[in-house]
Structures are given as C-alpha cells and as structure tokens.
Amino acid sequence: MKSRRITVGDRAWTVRVGGPESRHSVLLLPDAGDPVDVYDQVCARLHNSDLRTIAVESTADLDPAGVHGILDELGVPWVNVAGRGSGAELAWQLCGGGFGRFISLVVADRGHPAAPAADGTVRDPSARPVELAVTVLVTKNLPRVVADTSGRYVYGEFRVVEIDVDNVATEADHELATEIVLRTSLW
C-alpha cells in the first residue's frame, strides 16, 4: 500500500491507500494506540474482493471535517466506513444523519454514541441516527446489549455479529473483511 501524507488546514494525517482502482472504496479507522499496519491483513482480503482501501494510520485529532478533507484530496466521492474503538466512535459521527458520502458502516467495540453503554452512561445523547446499512461487531470489549440497543439509532438494515476476540482487526481479520465485503455489495 502507498503511504500518503494529507494536510487539511493546519493538520496532517498519514493514510495508506491500496487495492485496485475501483469506484468501491473502504475507509478504515483504527483504535487509539493501534499500530499503523493494524488493518494490513484486512486490506489484503479486501483487495482480493476488488475493493480499494484507505487506512488512516491514526485517528488522533481527526474529526469529521478532517475525514471529508482526506477523501476530497484523494478524489473519493463515496466510501464505505469501518472502524474499531475510537475509530468506531468517529465512524458513528461521520455516518450520522442522512445518506450522502457514506454508503455503509461496520463498527467494532463501540455502540452508537446515543445508546447507553454497559454502565448506563450515554456518551452523546445528541448524536444523530444513522441512515445506512450498519453491522456492529460484538467483541470482548462490547456487550451484546449495547450493540442491540444501537439498533434504535439505525434507520437502515442492521446486523449484529458476535466475534469473541479483543482486537477484531488482528485476531479475526477474515471475519471483519467478510462483514465489510457484505456491506459493500449491493445484492
């Protein structure tokens, strides 16, 4: 994959772009502290499925405006989004609201920000619902009840898949890639 530094305003991020030139792209957002190559195995599988990947190396200081700037710089009009941990939090924010630049969402380790967490706290009660097809991956870091409750904030097809791992990107790359491919297919 080619590494590219993209500047948006006064901030810059490194992204790794790979796969076939295709109109079907997947934006991958890592958790805080993930190594830059956390999605390499997932990307290899997605490339075999004829998908272009855009893996952000770090989500530190990245916000929705920064993501839009990165996608604009890369010339990507529409993208499927996948994230885990803090990357999943950003993914929920990005995809909140009506259908537009984002086509589908696959998240692990985080429920919708307006859904109560396992301890009953709500991270962002004003978070907008998502009007896309969404898959939430239940891992050791996300209780099933939180994933199920997130369905109230999804106005599209909603799936919950249980995977008994800590890090879905490294321990279950095949399952994560499969869920992303299922969401990118229009059949």
Rosetta silent file (secondary structure, phi, psi, omega in degrees, C-alpha in Angstrom):
SEQUENCE: MKSRRITVGDRAWTVRVGGPESRHSVLLLPDAGDPVDVYDQVCARLHNSDLRTIAVESTADLDPAGVHGILDELGVPWVNVAGRGSGAELAWQLCGGGFGRFISLVVADRGHPAAPAADGTVRDPSARPVELAVTVLVTKNLPRVVADTSGRYVYGEFRVVEIDVDNVATEADHELATEIVLRTSLW
SCORE:     score description
SCORE:     0.000 S_00000001
   1 L     0.000  145.884  179.149    0.000    0.000    0.000 S_00000001
   2 E   -88.254  131.822  177.412    1.151    3.510   -0.729 S_00000001
   3 E   -91.409  136.452 -177.009    1.585    5.817    2.227 S_00000001
   4 E  -141.142  133.814  177.759    0.466    9.382    1.713 S_00000001
   5 E   -95.367  124.253 -177.460    0.548   12.444    3.983 S_00000001
   6 E  -120.841  128.291  179.993   -2.541   14.625    3.564 S_00000001
   7 E  -103.836  131.157  175.890   -2.845   18.131    5.002 S_00000001
   8 E  -127.374  110.176 -175.586   -6.219   19.631    5.807 S_00000001
   9 L    65.709 -124.806 -179.917   -5.954   23.181    7.089 S_00000001
  10 L  -101.991   11.769  179.578   -3.210   23.224    9.700 S_00000001
  11 E  -118.465  155.939 -179.453   -3.388   19.487   10.475 S_00000001
  12 E  -139.521  145.943  177.395   -1.965   16.481    8.620 S_00000001
  13 E  -134.340  152.665  175.361   -2.625   12.744    8.625 S_00000001
  14 E  -102.922  131.161  177.040   -0.957    9.779    7.005 S_00000001
  15 E  -123.717  152.228  177.361   -3.144    7.371    5.089 S_00000001
  16 E  -114.552  116.650 -175.678   -2.271    4.106    3.384 S_00000001
  17 E  -110.362  133.791  179.787   -4.050    3.618    0.083 S_00000001
  18 E  -156.771  175.797  178.406   -4.093    0.306   -1.759 S_00000001
  19 L    96.595  178.163 -177.541   -6.053   -2.092   -3.866 S_00000001
  20 L   -69.083  150.205  172.533   -7.421   -1.917   -7.377 S_00000001
  21 L   -66.016  113.075 -173.669   -8.525    1.370   -8.916 S_00000001
  22 L  -147.744  155.448  174.743  -12.195    0.986   -8.246 S_00000001
  23 L   -82.271   -2.435  178.473  -15.181    3.138   -7.510 S_00000001
  24 L  -102.932  110.745 -177.421  -15.725    0.947   -4.454 S_00000001
  25 E  -123.608  154.381  177.812  -13.602    2.160   -1.538 S_00000001
  26 E  -127.318  125.952  174.607  -13.430    1.369    2.158 S_00000001
  27 E   -94.354  123.570 -178.292  -12.237    3.862    4.773 S_00000001
  28 E  -111.267  123.318 -177.337  -10.643    2.072    7.748 S_00000001
  29 E  -114.534  118.329 -175.776  -10.385    3.922   11.077 S_00000001
  30 L   -82.995  168.993  172.848   -8.185    2.365   13.805 S_00000001
  31 L   -80.105  158.300  176.010   -8.479    2.477   17.571 S_00000001
  32 L   -59.708  134.495  178.643   -6.204    4.765   19.576 S_00000001
  33 L    86.142   -5.881  177.449   -2.826    3.118   20.028 S_00000001
  34 L   -66.735  144.237  174.251   -3.222    0.689   17.137 S_00000001
  35 L   -68.157  158.254 -175.922   -0.051    0.186   15.064 S_00000001
  36 L   -61.494  -24.403 -177.519   -0.079    1.718   11.575 S_00000001
  37 L   -99.069   18.100 -175.075   -0.329   -1.737    9.990 S_00000001
  38 L   -57.364  -31.898 -177.355   -3.277   -2.945   12.102 S_00000001
  39 L   -99.758    8.864 -176.307   -5.502   -3.290    9.023 S_00000001
  40 H   -57.272  -43.924 -179.728   -2.919   -4.778    6.620 S_00000001
  41 H   -67.937  -38.480  177.730   -4.391   -8.295    6.713 S_00000001
  42 H   -64.328  -44.890 -179.551   -7.918   -6.938    6.341 S_00000001
  43 H   -60.146  -42.794  179.487   -6.810   -4.749    3.413 S_00000001
  44 H   -58.366  -42.081  178.518   -5.203   -7.695    1.622 S_00000001
  45 H   -67.353  -39.485  179.657   -8.503   -9.582    1.835 S_00000001
  46 H   -67.990  -36.184  177.301  -10.483   -6.539    0.673 S_00000001
  47 H   -62.133  -38.151  177.463   -8.127   -6.045   -2.294 S_00000001
  48 H   -65.437  -20.775  177.650   -8.885   -9.634   -3.339 S_00000001
  49 L   -96.483   17.156  176.328  -12.555   -8.637   -3.338 S_00000001
  50 L    66.300   34.959  178.235  -11.811   -5.780   -5.764 S_00000001
  51 L  -112.890  137.096  173.709  -12.081   -3.054   -3.124 S_00000001
  52 E   -84.538  139.932 -179.370   -9.791   -0.050   -2.771 S_00000001
  53 E  -118.416  145.883  175.016   -8.783    0.674    0.822 S_00000001
  54 E  -129.071  102.183 -177.327   -7.929    3.901    2.607 S_00000001
  55 E  -103.965  114.668  176.111   -6.463    3.115    6.026 S_00000001
  56 E   -75.200  131.371 -176.992   -5.890    6.099    8.296 S_00000001
  57 L   -72.436  -32.029  179.674   -2.772    5.443   10.381 S_00000001
  58 L  -151.379  140.445  177.720   -4.037    7.331   13.452 S_00000001
  59 L   -96.406    7.536  178.381   -7.312    8.962   14.403 S_00000001
  60 L   -58.785  126.270  179.883   -5.608   11.330   16.873 S_00000001
  61 L    64.733   10.685  178.809   -7.076   14.819   16.313 S_00000001
  62 L   -88.593  131.781  178.135   -9.109   13.510   13.369 S_00000001
  63 L  -128.237  174.990 -178.933  -12.667   14.817   13.161 S_00000001
  64 H   -55.890  -39.076  178.921  -15.406   14.559   10.512 S_00000001
  65 H   -63.155  -39.054  176.978  -14.162   17.689    8.704 S_00000001
  66 H   -63.596  -40.790  178.424  -10.668   16.151    8.515 S_00000001
  67 H   -63.511  -44.452  178.458  -12.081   12.919    7.082 S_00000001
  68 H   -60.973  -40.513  177.780  -14.000   14.837    4.429 S_00000001
  69 H   -63.171  -41.644  177.884  -10.803   16.737    3.570 S_00000001
  70 H   -61.642  -47.740 -179.260   -8.830   13.492    3.245 S_00000001
  71 H   -64.361  -38.048  176.411  -11.477   11.967    0.974 S_00000001
  72 H   -62.290  -45.237 -179.300  -11.614   15.163   -1.115 S_00000001
  73 H   -61.893  -35.275  179.727   -7.828   15.148   -1.517 S_00000001
  74 H   -84.142   -8.343 -179.668   -7.952   11.509   -2.654 S_00000001
  75 L    72.222   35.352 -178.472  -10.853   12.188   -5.026 S_00000001
  76 L  -104.277  108.497 -177.149  -13.173    9.692   -3.334 S_00000001
  77 L   -77.054  -36.094 -179.487  -16.834   10.752   -3.708 S_00000001
  78 L  -134.488  149.009 -178.178  -18.409    7.825   -1.781 S_00000001
  79 E  -153.065  147.598  169.488  -16.950    5.401    0.694 S_00000001
  80 E   -88.476  145.056 -174.176  -17.874    2.516    2.947 S_00000001
  81 E  -119.366  137.456  173.969  -16.671    3.064    6.511 S_00000001
  82 E  -138.611  139.296  178.817  -15.252    0.584    9.034 S_00000001
  83 E  -155.873  160.214  175.755  -13.744    1.332   12.423 S_00000001
  84 E  -133.996  149.275  179.343  -12.929   -0.113   15.793 S_00000001
  85 L    59.067 -129.306  179.650  -12.634    1.512   19.204 S_00000001
  86 H   -62.993  -28.945  174.574  -12.095    5.258   18.908 S_00000001
  87 H   -65.178  -33.714  176.570  -12.192    4.815   15.129 S_00000001
  88 H   -69.540  -37.684  176.714  -15.702    3.382   15.509 S_00000001
  89 H   -59.282  -46.262  178.034  -16.728    6.436   17.551 S_00000001
  90 H   -63.689  -39.109  179.833  -15.553    8.678   14.720 S_00000001
  91 H   -61.387  -43.406  177.283  -17.301    6.422   12.195 S_00000001
  92 H   -59.105  -43.620  179.072  -20.645    6.792   14.002 S_00000001
  93 H   -61.216  -47.176 -178.732  -20.200   10.603   13.922 S_00000001
  94 H   -57.105  -44.711 -171.389  -19.326   10.592   10.230 S_00000001
  95 H   -88.188   -4.491  179.045  -22.288    8.491    9.214 S_00000001
  96 E   -64.065  139.277  179.448  -24.852   10.226   11.427 S_00000001
  97 E   102.430 -159.585 -174.147  -27.646   11.868    9.504 S_00000001
  98 L   -77.015  167.812  178.433  -28.886   11.310    6.008 S_00000001
  99 L   -65.867  138.714 -179.665  -27.475    9.272    3.183 S_00000001
 100 L  -167.324 -108.376 -174.988  -24.717   11.072    1.310 S_00000001
 101 L   -75.922  -23.191 -174.873  -20.995   10.453    1.066 S_00000001
 102 E  -105.416  133.867 -170.985  -21.033    7.317    3.209 S_00000001
 103 E   -98.243  -42.099 -178.970  -22.549    4.110    1.878 S_00000001
 104 E  -152.276  167.012 -176.817  -22.330    1.610    4.740 S_00000001
 105 E  -138.863  130.779  172.176  -20.894    1.251    8.227 S_00000001
 106 E  -126.822  121.622 -178.274  -19.153   -1.616   10.032 S_00000001
 107 E  -128.527  150.002  175.899  -18.074   -0.918   13.628 S_00000001
 108 E  -132.044  144.200  172.715  -16.449   -2.939   16.402 S_00000001
 109 L    77.201   -1.004  178.661  -16.058   -2.222   20.109 S_00000001
 110 L  -145.601  134.137  172.363  -18.437    0.754   20.232 S_00000001
 111 L   -87.851  177.656  177.945  -22.174    1.144   20.107 S_00000001
 112 L   -57.944  140.194 -176.323  -23.964    4.229   18.825 S_00000001
 113 L   -60.050  -24.174  178.529  -22.982    7.288   20.940 S_00000001
 114 L   -87.904   -9.426  179.240  -26.629    7.904   21.974 S_00000001
 115 L   -83.778  139.040  178.476  -27.097    4.303   23.123 S_00000001
 116 L   -63.092  135.843  175.616  -26.410    3.611   26.803 S_00000001
 117 L   -72.938  178.751 -178.334  -23.083    1.877   27.474 S_00000001
 118 L   -58.338  -31.898 -179.846  -22.889   -1.202   29.697 S_00000001
 119 L   -89.055    3.769  177.510  -22.694    1.053   32.785 S_00000001
 120 L    92.172   -8.572 -179.626  -25.734    3.077   31.645 S_00000001
 121 L   -77.111  150.506  177.870  -23.855    6.213   30.614 S_00000001
 122 L  -115.221  121.577 -176.876  -24.594    7.886   27.308 S_00000001
 123 L   -68.420  -40.531 -176.997  -21.569    9.389   25.508 S_00000001
 124 L  -152.005   91.775 -177.525  -23.519   11.783   23.302 S_00000001
 125 L   -64.928  -17.124 -179.873  -27.307   11.990   23.678 S_00000001
 126 L   -93.345    3.600 -179.391  -27.495   14.417   20.741 S_00000001
 127 L   -60.535  135.359 -177.643  -25.766   12.033   18.297 S_00000001
 128 L   -75.963  148.924  174.503  -27.745   11.730   15.097 S_00000001
 129 L   -67.288  161.075 -178.941  -29.171    8.404   13.936 S_00000001
 130 E  -104.364  129.525 -179.641  -27.508    6.641   11.014 S_00000001
 131 L  -106.807   51.948 -178.366  -29.496    6.148    7.810 S_00000001
 132 L  -136.618  169.901  168.935  -27.262    3.443    6.331 S_00000001
 133 E   -74.216  130.039 -173.740  -26.844   -0.296    6.418 S_00000001
 134 E  -131.189  138.486  169.666  -24.875   -0.996    9.629 S_00000001
 135 E  -121.317  127.588  175.259  -23.101   -4.002   11.107 S_00000001
 136 E  -108.594  124.244  178.509  -21.980   -3.892   14.734 S_00000001
 137 E   -94.189  118.168  177.554  -19.367   -6.445   15.736 S_00000001
 138 E   -84.156  120.627  178.023  -19.723   -7.596   19.333 S_00000001
 139 L  -120.492 -172.459  176.084  -16.296   -8.347   20.777 S_00000001
 140 L   -64.218  -16.653 -178.218  -14.958   -8.844   24.292 S_00000001
 141 L   -97.684    0.541 -179.340  -14.933   -5.026   24.501 S_00000001
 142 L  -140.708  113.976  177.970  -18.610   -4.508   23.597 S_00000001
 143 L   -67.406  148.334 -178.799  -21.509   -6.239   25.344 S_00000001
 144 H   -57.841  -38.830 -177.391  -24.284   -7.597   23.130 S_00000001
 145 H   -62.168  -35.767  178.336  -26.930   -5.481   24.866 S_00000001
 146 H   -68.447  -42.043  177.226  -25.123   -2.264   23.848 S_00000001
 147 H   -62.157  -46.406 -179.693  -24.907   -3.443   20.245 S_00000001
 148 H   -61.384  -42.422  179.724  -28.592   -4.403   20.222 S_00000001
 149 H   -64.646  -29.620  178.482  -29.615   -1.051   21.727 S_00000001
 150 H   -61.650  -24.534  179.969  -27.664    0.748   18.996 S_00000001
 151 H   -59.031  -25.349  177.594  -30.218   -0.603   16.530 S_00000001
 152 H   -65.876  -19.102 -176.495  -32.679    2.059   17.734 S_00000001
 153 H  -107.789   18.015  178.568  -30.371    4.664   16.169 S_00000001
 154 E  -121.600  117.674  179.704  -30.034    2.963   12.796 S_00000001
 155 L  -103.962   53.117  179.924  -32.629    3.748   10.124 S_00000001
 156 L  -161.623 -176.099  178.796  -31.368    1.132    7.702 S_00000001
 157 L   -62.621  135.035 -172.639  -30.645   -2.584    7.613 S_00000001
 158 E  -131.465  129.444  177.820  -28.968   -3.533   10.915 S_00000001
 159 E  -128.555  146.914  172.123  -26.924   -6.603   11.819 S_00000001
 160 E  -122.638  128.144 -179.256  -25.152   -7.668   14.988 S_00000001
 161 E  -125.215  128.350  179.870  -22.360  -10.231   14.696 S_00000001
 162 E   -93.755  128.442  177.237  -20.622  -11.768   17.706 S_00000001
 163 L  -134.842  115.543 -172.633  -16.874  -12.395   17.476 S_00000001
 164 L   -84.112   70.107  178.973  -15.166  -13.493   20.699 S_00000001
 165 L  -138.800  166.326  173.881  -11.867  -11.565   20.333 S_00000001
 166 L   -86.186  -46.928 -177.281  -10.215   -8.461   21.779 S_00000001
 167 L  -121.682  103.192 -175.664   -8.941   -6.952   18.523 S_00000001
 168 H   -65.094  -29.147 -177.838  -11.078   -7.860   15.531 S_00000001
 169 H   -69.656  -32.002 -177.498   -8.570   -6.357   13.055 S_00000001
 170 H  -106.264  -28.659 -176.702   -5.738   -8.678   14.066 S_00000001
 171 H   -96.135  -19.139 -178.746   -7.449  -11.699   15.613 S_00000001
 172 L  -143.413   47.257 -177.262  -10.381  -12.060   13.212 S_00000001
 173 H   -57.555  -36.707  179.765   -9.285  -10.224   10.071 S_00000001
 174 H   -64.526  -39.335 -179.821  -11.135  -12.737    7.870 S_00000001
 175 H   -72.762  -40.215  177.008  -14.434  -12.118    9.662 S_00000001
 176 H   -62.059  -46.666  179.220  -14.007   -8.330    9.633 S_00000001
 177 H   -60.819  -40.839  178.984  -13.181   -8.386    5.921 S_00000001
 178 H   -61.528  -44.984 -179.996  -16.201  -10.596    5.232 S_00000001
 179 H   -64.542  -37.486  177.307  -18.556   -8.222    7.046 S_00000001
 180 H   -66.096  -45.124  179.599  -17.115   -5.252    5.138 S_00000001
 181 H   -61.124  -41.742  178.448  -17.492   -7.071    1.796 S_00000001
 182 H   -60.314  -37.945 -179.133  -21.100   -7.952    2.652 S_00000001
 183 H   -76.397  -24.918 -178.818  -21.834   -4.283    3.335 S_00000001
 184 H   -84.697  -14.962 -179.664  -20.137   -3.071    0.137 S_00000001
 185 L   -83.070  139.026 -179.420  -22.168   -5.418   -2.054 S_00000001
 186 L   -93.626    7.779 -179.049  -25.430   -4.096   -3.407 S_00000001
 187 L   -86.668    0.000    0.000  -27.036   -7.517   -3.760 S_00000001
